[in-house]
């Protein structure tokens, strides 16, 4: 996907060098449709330059800063020397991410999707989440909820979420807590089992969360949660423990949630 229109002054852009002259370098902008910029020799590198080709080569992918734009003369002035290594690395990664997202759009919508439909859906994701990549990332983490404020159809949302969860690698965090469950009432072990099933969520844990409950040593049980962020992980951990405590108390037993392990090491 390439943007229509023009980049803004000060923006970092990715381009491919396609022509080198004594006075500077011409660059095809990879992110903008039919846009070409010029890096004057004075903006290629700091200091005096004897030969431009000592610093760049044709076909090279570069990150440039937009200096000035003259739409009337169709000219974009760029600088290579004003981009530091950190900016270059971040921008290249962002560009690669958008290329991935472009491929995911093809998977979600079908390779024969028309340009108008593609653009409309892409604009919805960009408007809601800032970029195509972040739109797919949020869909992978939060599912349909991430796209509920868009104008996409249910089928489009489902297709995007399915594609995101098949293709997007998202960071996850792991948290662990413990719950002590005791049940001297007649329901005994069955009451404990009911409390453990409640801790596991009875099928109501969000899709983006993995939650497991395991036995540590009587009366202690471990709750392990994997989630996209600490806020969600901590919330799901506490809710799991609370469900277990409520369930065991309803059976006539008692429960207590704590973060540190109390039984001897296994």
Short mmCIF file of C-alpha atoms in Angstrom, two decimals:
data_model
loop_
_atom_site.label_atom_id
_atom_site.label_comp_id
_atom_site.label_asym_id
_atom_site.label_seq_id
_atom_site.Cartn_x
_atom_site.Cartn_y
_atom_site.Cartn_z
CA UNK A 1 0.00 0.00 0.00
CA UNK A 2 1.28 3.48 -0.90
CA UNK A 3 -0.21 6.72 0.36
CA UNK A 4 -1.64 9.27 -2.00
CA UNK A 5 -0.82 12.92 -1.42
CA UNK A 6 2.42 14.34 -0.09
CA UNK A 7 4.64 13.78 2.95
CA UNK A 8 4.98 16.61 5.47
CA UNK A 9 8.13 18.68 6.08
CA UNK A 10 10.08 17.10 8.93
CA UNK A 11 8.66 13.64 8.22
CA UNK A 12 10.95 10.65 7.89
CA UNK A 13 10.41 8.69 4.68
CA UNK A 14 11.77 5.49 3.19
CA UNK A 15 13.07 5.63 -0.36
CA UNK A 16 15.08 3.74 -2.94
CA UNK A 17 17.95 5.50 -4.69
CA UNK A 18 17.39 5.22 -8.44
CA UNK A 19 19.69 7.88 -9.91
CA UNK A 20 22.96 9.44 -8.77
CA UNK A 21 24.28 12.70 -10.24
CA UNK A 22 27.25 14.89 -9.32
CA UNK A 23 24.90 17.42 -7.71
CA UNK A 24 22.82 14.93 -5.71
CA UNK A 25 20.71 11.82 -5.51
CA UNK A 26 17.19 11.08 -6.77
CA UNK A 27 15.05 8.88 -4.55
CA UNK A 28 11.78 7.08 -5.25
CA UNK A 29 9.61 7.24 -2.13
CA UNK A 30 8.50 3.77 -1.14
CA UNK A 31 5.51 4.90 0.94
CA UNK A 32 4.00 7.48 -1.42
CA UNK A 33 2.47 6.88 -4.81
CA UNK A 34 4.36 8.43 -7.74
CA UNK A 35 6.55 10.60 -5.54
CA UNK A 36 10.25 11.25 -6.08
CA UNK A 37 12.65 13.36 -4.04
CA UNK A 38 16.10 14.88 -4.36
CA UNK A 39 18.93 14.71 -1.85
CA UNK A 40 21.26 17.58 -2.72
CA UNK A 41 24.95 16.74 -2.40
CA UNK A 42 25.16 18.99 0.66
CA UNK A 43 22.51 16.82 2.39
CA UNK A 44 24.05 13.43 1.62
CA UNK A 45 26.63 13.49 4.41
CA UNK A 46 28.29 15.92 6.79
CA UNK A 47 31.48 17.62 5.60
CA UNK A 48 32.95 18.01 2.15
CA UNK A 49 32.01 15.33 -0.40
CA UNK A 50 34.28 14.60 -3.33
CA UNK A 51 32.22 11.81 -4.89
CA UNK A 52 28.58 11.15 -4.06
CA UNK A 53 29.01 7.49 -4.99
CA UNK A 54 31.38 7.05 -2.07
CA UNK A 55 28.35 7.47 0.21
CA UNK A 56 25.37 5.94 -1.61
CA UNK A 57 24.63 3.46 -4.35
CA UNK A 58 21.80 2.92 -6.81
CA UNK A 59 19.10 0.58 -5.50
CA UNK A 60 19.97 1.35 -1.87
CA UNK A 61 17.08 1.72 0.59
CA UNK A 62 17.52 4.89 2.63
CA UNK A 63 15.66 6.84 5.30
CA UNK A 64 15.48 10.57 4.63
CA UNK A 65 14.08 13.63 6.34
CA UNK A 66 11.72 15.78 4.28
CA UNK A 67 13.09 19.34 4.16
CA UNK A 68 10.79 21.20 1.77
CA UNK A 69 7.96 20.41 -0.62
CA UNK A 70 6.95 22.36 -3.71
CA UNK A 71 3.79 20.73 -5.03
CA UNK A 72 3.59 23.08 -7.99
CA UNK A 73 6.98 22.01 -9.33
CA UNK A 74 6.49 18.44 -7.99
CA UNK A 75 9.72 18.68 -5.99
CA UNK A 76 10.56 17.14 -2.62
CA UNK A 77 13.86 18.13 -1.02
CA UNK A 78 15.32 15.47 1.25
CA UNK A 79 18.19 15.10 3.68
CA UNK A 80 20.12 11.93 4.41
CA UNK A 81 22.60 13.43 6.88
CA UNK A 82 19.85 14.71 9.24
CA UNK A 83 18.72 11.16 10.09
CA UNK A 84 20.53 9.45 12.96
CA UNK A 85 21.03 5.70 13.38
CA UNK A 86 18.21 5.32 15.92
CA UNK A 87 15.72 7.15 13.70
CA UNK A 88 16.82 5.11 10.70
CA UNK A 89 16.38 1.80 12.53
CA UNK A 90 12.94 2.72 13.91
CA UNK A 91 11.69 3.97 10.54
CA UNK A 92 12.90 0.90 8.65
CA UNK A 93 11.18 -1.34 11.20
CA UNK A 94 7.98 0.67 10.87
CA UNK A 95 8.16 0.37 7.08
CA UNK A 96 8.74 -3.39 7.26
CA UNK A 97 5.81 -3.73 9.63
CA UNK A 98 3.55 -1.92 7.18
CA UNK A 99 4.71 -4.24 4.40
CA UNK A 100 3.72 -7.20 6.57
CA UNK A 101 0.35 -5.62 7.24
CA UNK A 102 -0.13 -5.05 3.51
CA UNK A 103 0.36 -8.79 2.97
CA UNK A 104 -2.08 -9.56 5.79
CA UNK A 105 -4.66 -7.36 4.10
CA UNK A 106 -4.33 -9.55 1.01
CA UNK A 107 -4.88 -12.66 3.13
CA UNK A 108 -7.86 -11.18 4.96
CA UNK A 109 -9.61 -9.66 1.95
CA UNK A 110 -8.40 -11.93 -0.85
CA UNK A 111 -5.79 -11.12 -3.47
CA UNK A 112 -8.49 -10.03 -5.94
CA UNK A 113 -9.93 -7.31 -3.69
CA UNK A 114 -10.48 -4.08 -5.61
CA UNK A 115 -8.49 -0.95 -4.78
CA UNK A 116 -11.51 0.98 -3.53
CA UNK A 117 -12.48 -1.68 -0.99
CA UNK A 118 -8.88 -2.16 0.10
CA UNK A 119 -8.37 1.58 0.63
CA UNK A 120 -11.63 1.98 2.54
CA UNK A 121 -10.80 -0.83 4.95
CA UNK A 122 -7.18 0.26 5.31
CA UNK A 123 -8.30 3.80 6.15
CA UNK A 124 -10.59 2.47 8.87
CA UNK A 125 -7.69 0.60 10.50
CA UNK A 126 -5.34 3.58 10.16
CA UNK A 127 -7.91 6.04 11.54
CA UNK A 128 -8.66 3.83 14.53
CA UNK A 129 -5.14 2.63 15.38
CA UNK A 130 -2.65 4.87 13.58
CA UNK A 131 -1.31 2.33 11.09
CA UNK A 132 -2.24 -0.89 9.32
CA UNK A 133 0.22 -2.86 11.42
CA UNK A 134 -1.10 -1.53 14.72
CA UNK A 135 -4.64 -2.24 13.54
CA UNK A 136 -3.80 -5.90 12.99
CA UNK A 137 -1.78 -6.03 16.22
CA UNK A 138 -4.70 -4.73 18.27
CA UNK A 139 -7.05 -7.13 16.48
CA UNK A 140 -4.77 -10.02 17.44
CA UNK A 141 -4.72 -8.94 21.07
CA UNK A 142 -8.28 -7.73 21.64
CA UNK A 143 -10.26 -9.44 18.88
CA UNK A 144 -13.46 -7.87 17.56
CA UNK A 145 -13.41 -5.31 20.38
CA UNK A 146 -10.42 -3.58 18.75
CA UNK A 147 -12.50 -2.82 15.64
CA UNK A 148 -15.93 -2.19 17.13
CA UNK A 149 -15.67 1.59 16.62
CA UNK A 150 -14.93 1.27 12.90
CA UNK A 151 -17.41 1.18 10.03
CA UNK A 152 -16.25 -2.28 8.97
CA UNK A 153 -18.83 -5.01 8.44
CA UNK A 154 -19.03 -8.01 10.77
CA UNK A 155 -17.56 -10.23 8.04
CA UNK A 156 -14.66 -7.84 7.45
CA UNK A 157 -13.93 -7.63 11.18
CA UNK A 158 -14.04 -11.40 11.55
CA UNK A 159 -11.69 -11.88 8.60
CA UNK A 160 -9.20 -9.30 9.91
CA UNK A 161 -9.24 -10.76 13.43
CA UNK A 162 -8.78 -14.32 12.15
CA UNK A 163 -5.89 -13.23 9.92
CA UNK A 164 -4.30 -11.21 12.74
CA UNK A 165 -4.41 -14.10 15.18
CA UNK A 166 -2.87 -16.41 12.62
CA UNK A 167 -0.05 -14.08 11.60
CA UNK A 168 0.73 -11.39 14.18
CA UNK A 169 3.27 -12.07 16.89
CA UNK A 170 2.36 -9.99 19.93
CA UNK A 171 4.29 -9.56 23.16
CA UNK A 172 2.86 -11.37 26.16
CA UNK A 173 3.51 -11.10 29.88
CA UNK A 174 3.23 -13.84 32.48
CA UNK A 175 2.09 -13.44 36.08
CA UNK A 176 1.62 -16.03 38.80
CA UNK A 177 -0.37 -16.11 42.01
CA UNK A 178 -1.59 -18.69 44.50
CA UNK A 179 -4.83 -19.55 46.21
CA UNK A 180 -5.28 -21.73 49.31
CA UNK A 181 -8.46 -23.81 49.24
CA UNK A 182 -9.73 -25.80 52.21
CA UNK A 183 -13.05 -27.55 52.47
CA UNK A 184 -13.95 -29.41 55.68
CA UNK A 185 -17.61 -29.51 54.62
CA UNK A 186 -19.34 -32.67 53.35
CA UNK A 187 -18.69 -31.67 49.73
CA UNK A 188 -14.96 -32.21 50.39
CA UNK A 189 -12.93 -32.90 47.26
CA UNK A 190 -15.88 -32.23 44.99
CA UNK A 191 -16.15 -28.73 46.47
CA UNK A 192 -12.46 -28.14 45.81
CA UNK A 193 -12.91 -29.32 42.22
CA UNK A 194 -15.81 -26.91 41.76
CA UNK A 195 -13.65 -24.05 43.06
CA UNK A 196 -10.83 -24.95 40.66
CA UNK A 197 -13.22 -25.01 37.72
CA UNK A 198 -14.41 -21.56 38.79
CA UNK A 199 -10.79 -20.36 38.93
CA UNK A 200 -10.26 -21.56 35.36
CA UNK A 201 -13.14 -19.38 34.27
CA UNK A 202 -15.70 -21.95 33.11
CA UNK A 203 -14.98 -20.91 29.51
CA UNK A 204 -15.37 -17.18 30.16
CA UNK A 205 -11.69 -16.15 30.05
CA UNK A 206 -10.99 -13.71 27.15
CA UNK A 207 -9.54 -15.24 23.99
CA UNK A 208 -6.29 -13.30 24.29
CA UNK A 209 -5.62 -14.69 27.79
CA UNK A 210 -4.19 -18.11 28.70
CA UNK A 211 -4.97 -19.16 32.25
CA UNK A 212 -3.92 -22.38 33.96
CA UNK A 213 -4.51 -23.65 37.49
CA UNK A 214 -2.28 -26.38 38.92
CA UNK A 215 -1.78 -28.18 42.23
CA UNK A 216 1.27 -27.18 44.27
CA UNK A 217 0.75 -28.86 47.63
CA UNK A 218 -2.27 -28.94 49.91
CA UNK A 219 -3.96 -26.55 50.34
CA UNK A 220 -2.14 -24.42 47.77
CA UNK A 221 -2.90 -24.07 44.04
CA UNK A 222 -0.97 -22.07 41.46
CA UNK A 223 -2.69 -19.72 39.00
CA UNK A 224 -0.63 -18.79 35.93
CA UNK A 225 -1.82 -16.12 33.50
CA UNK A 226 -0.40 -15.11 30.13
CA UNK A 227 -1.85 -11.91 28.64
CA UNK A 228 -0.92 -9.11 26.22
CA UNK A 229 -0.14 -6.64 29.03
CA UNK A 230 0.32 -6.48 32.79
CA UNK A 231 -2.97 -4.70 33.45
CA UNK A 232 -4.96 -7.48 31.81
CA UNK A 233 -2.78 -10.21 33.32
CA UNK A 234 -3.08 -8.88 36.87
CA UNK A 235 -6.81 -8.33 36.48
CA UNK A 236 -7.39 -11.87 35.19
CA UNK A 237 -5.21 -13.33 37.97
CA UNK A 238 -7.18 -11.58 40.70
CA UNK A 239 -10.53 -12.44 39.11
CA UNK A 240 -9.51 -16.09 38.89
CA UNK A 241 -8.56 -16.20 42.56
CA UNK A 242 -11.73 -14.39 43.59
CA UNK A 243 -13.88 -16.86 41.65
CA UNK A 244 -12.16 -19.74 43.43
CA UNK A 245 -12.60 -18.16 46.87
CA UNK A 246 -16.28 -17.40 46.28
CA UNK A 247 -16.88 -20.93 45.01
CA UNK A 248 -15.19 -22.66 47.95
CA UNK A 249 -16.98 -20.42 50.46
CA UNK A 250 -20.30 -21.31 48.87
CA UNK A 251 -19.37 -24.96 49.50
CA UNK A 252 -18.77 -24.24 53.19
CA UNK A 253 -14.98 -24.06 52.89
CA UNK A 254 -12.47 -21.21 52.93
CA UNK A 255 -10.02 -19.68 50.49
CA UNK A 256 -7.21 -17.13 50.48
CA UNK A 257 -5.37 -15.49 47.60
CA UNK A 258 -1.68 -14.59 47.87
CA UNK A 259 1.11 -13.73 45.42
CA UNK A 260 4.02 -15.64 46.99
CA UNK A 261 4.27 -19.41 47.26
CA UNK A 262 3.96 -20.81 50.79
CA UNK A 263 4.45 -24.57 50.44
CA UNK A 264 7.88 -26.21 50.32
CA UNK A 265 9.70 -26.32 46.98
CA UNK A 266 8.70 -29.20 44.73
#
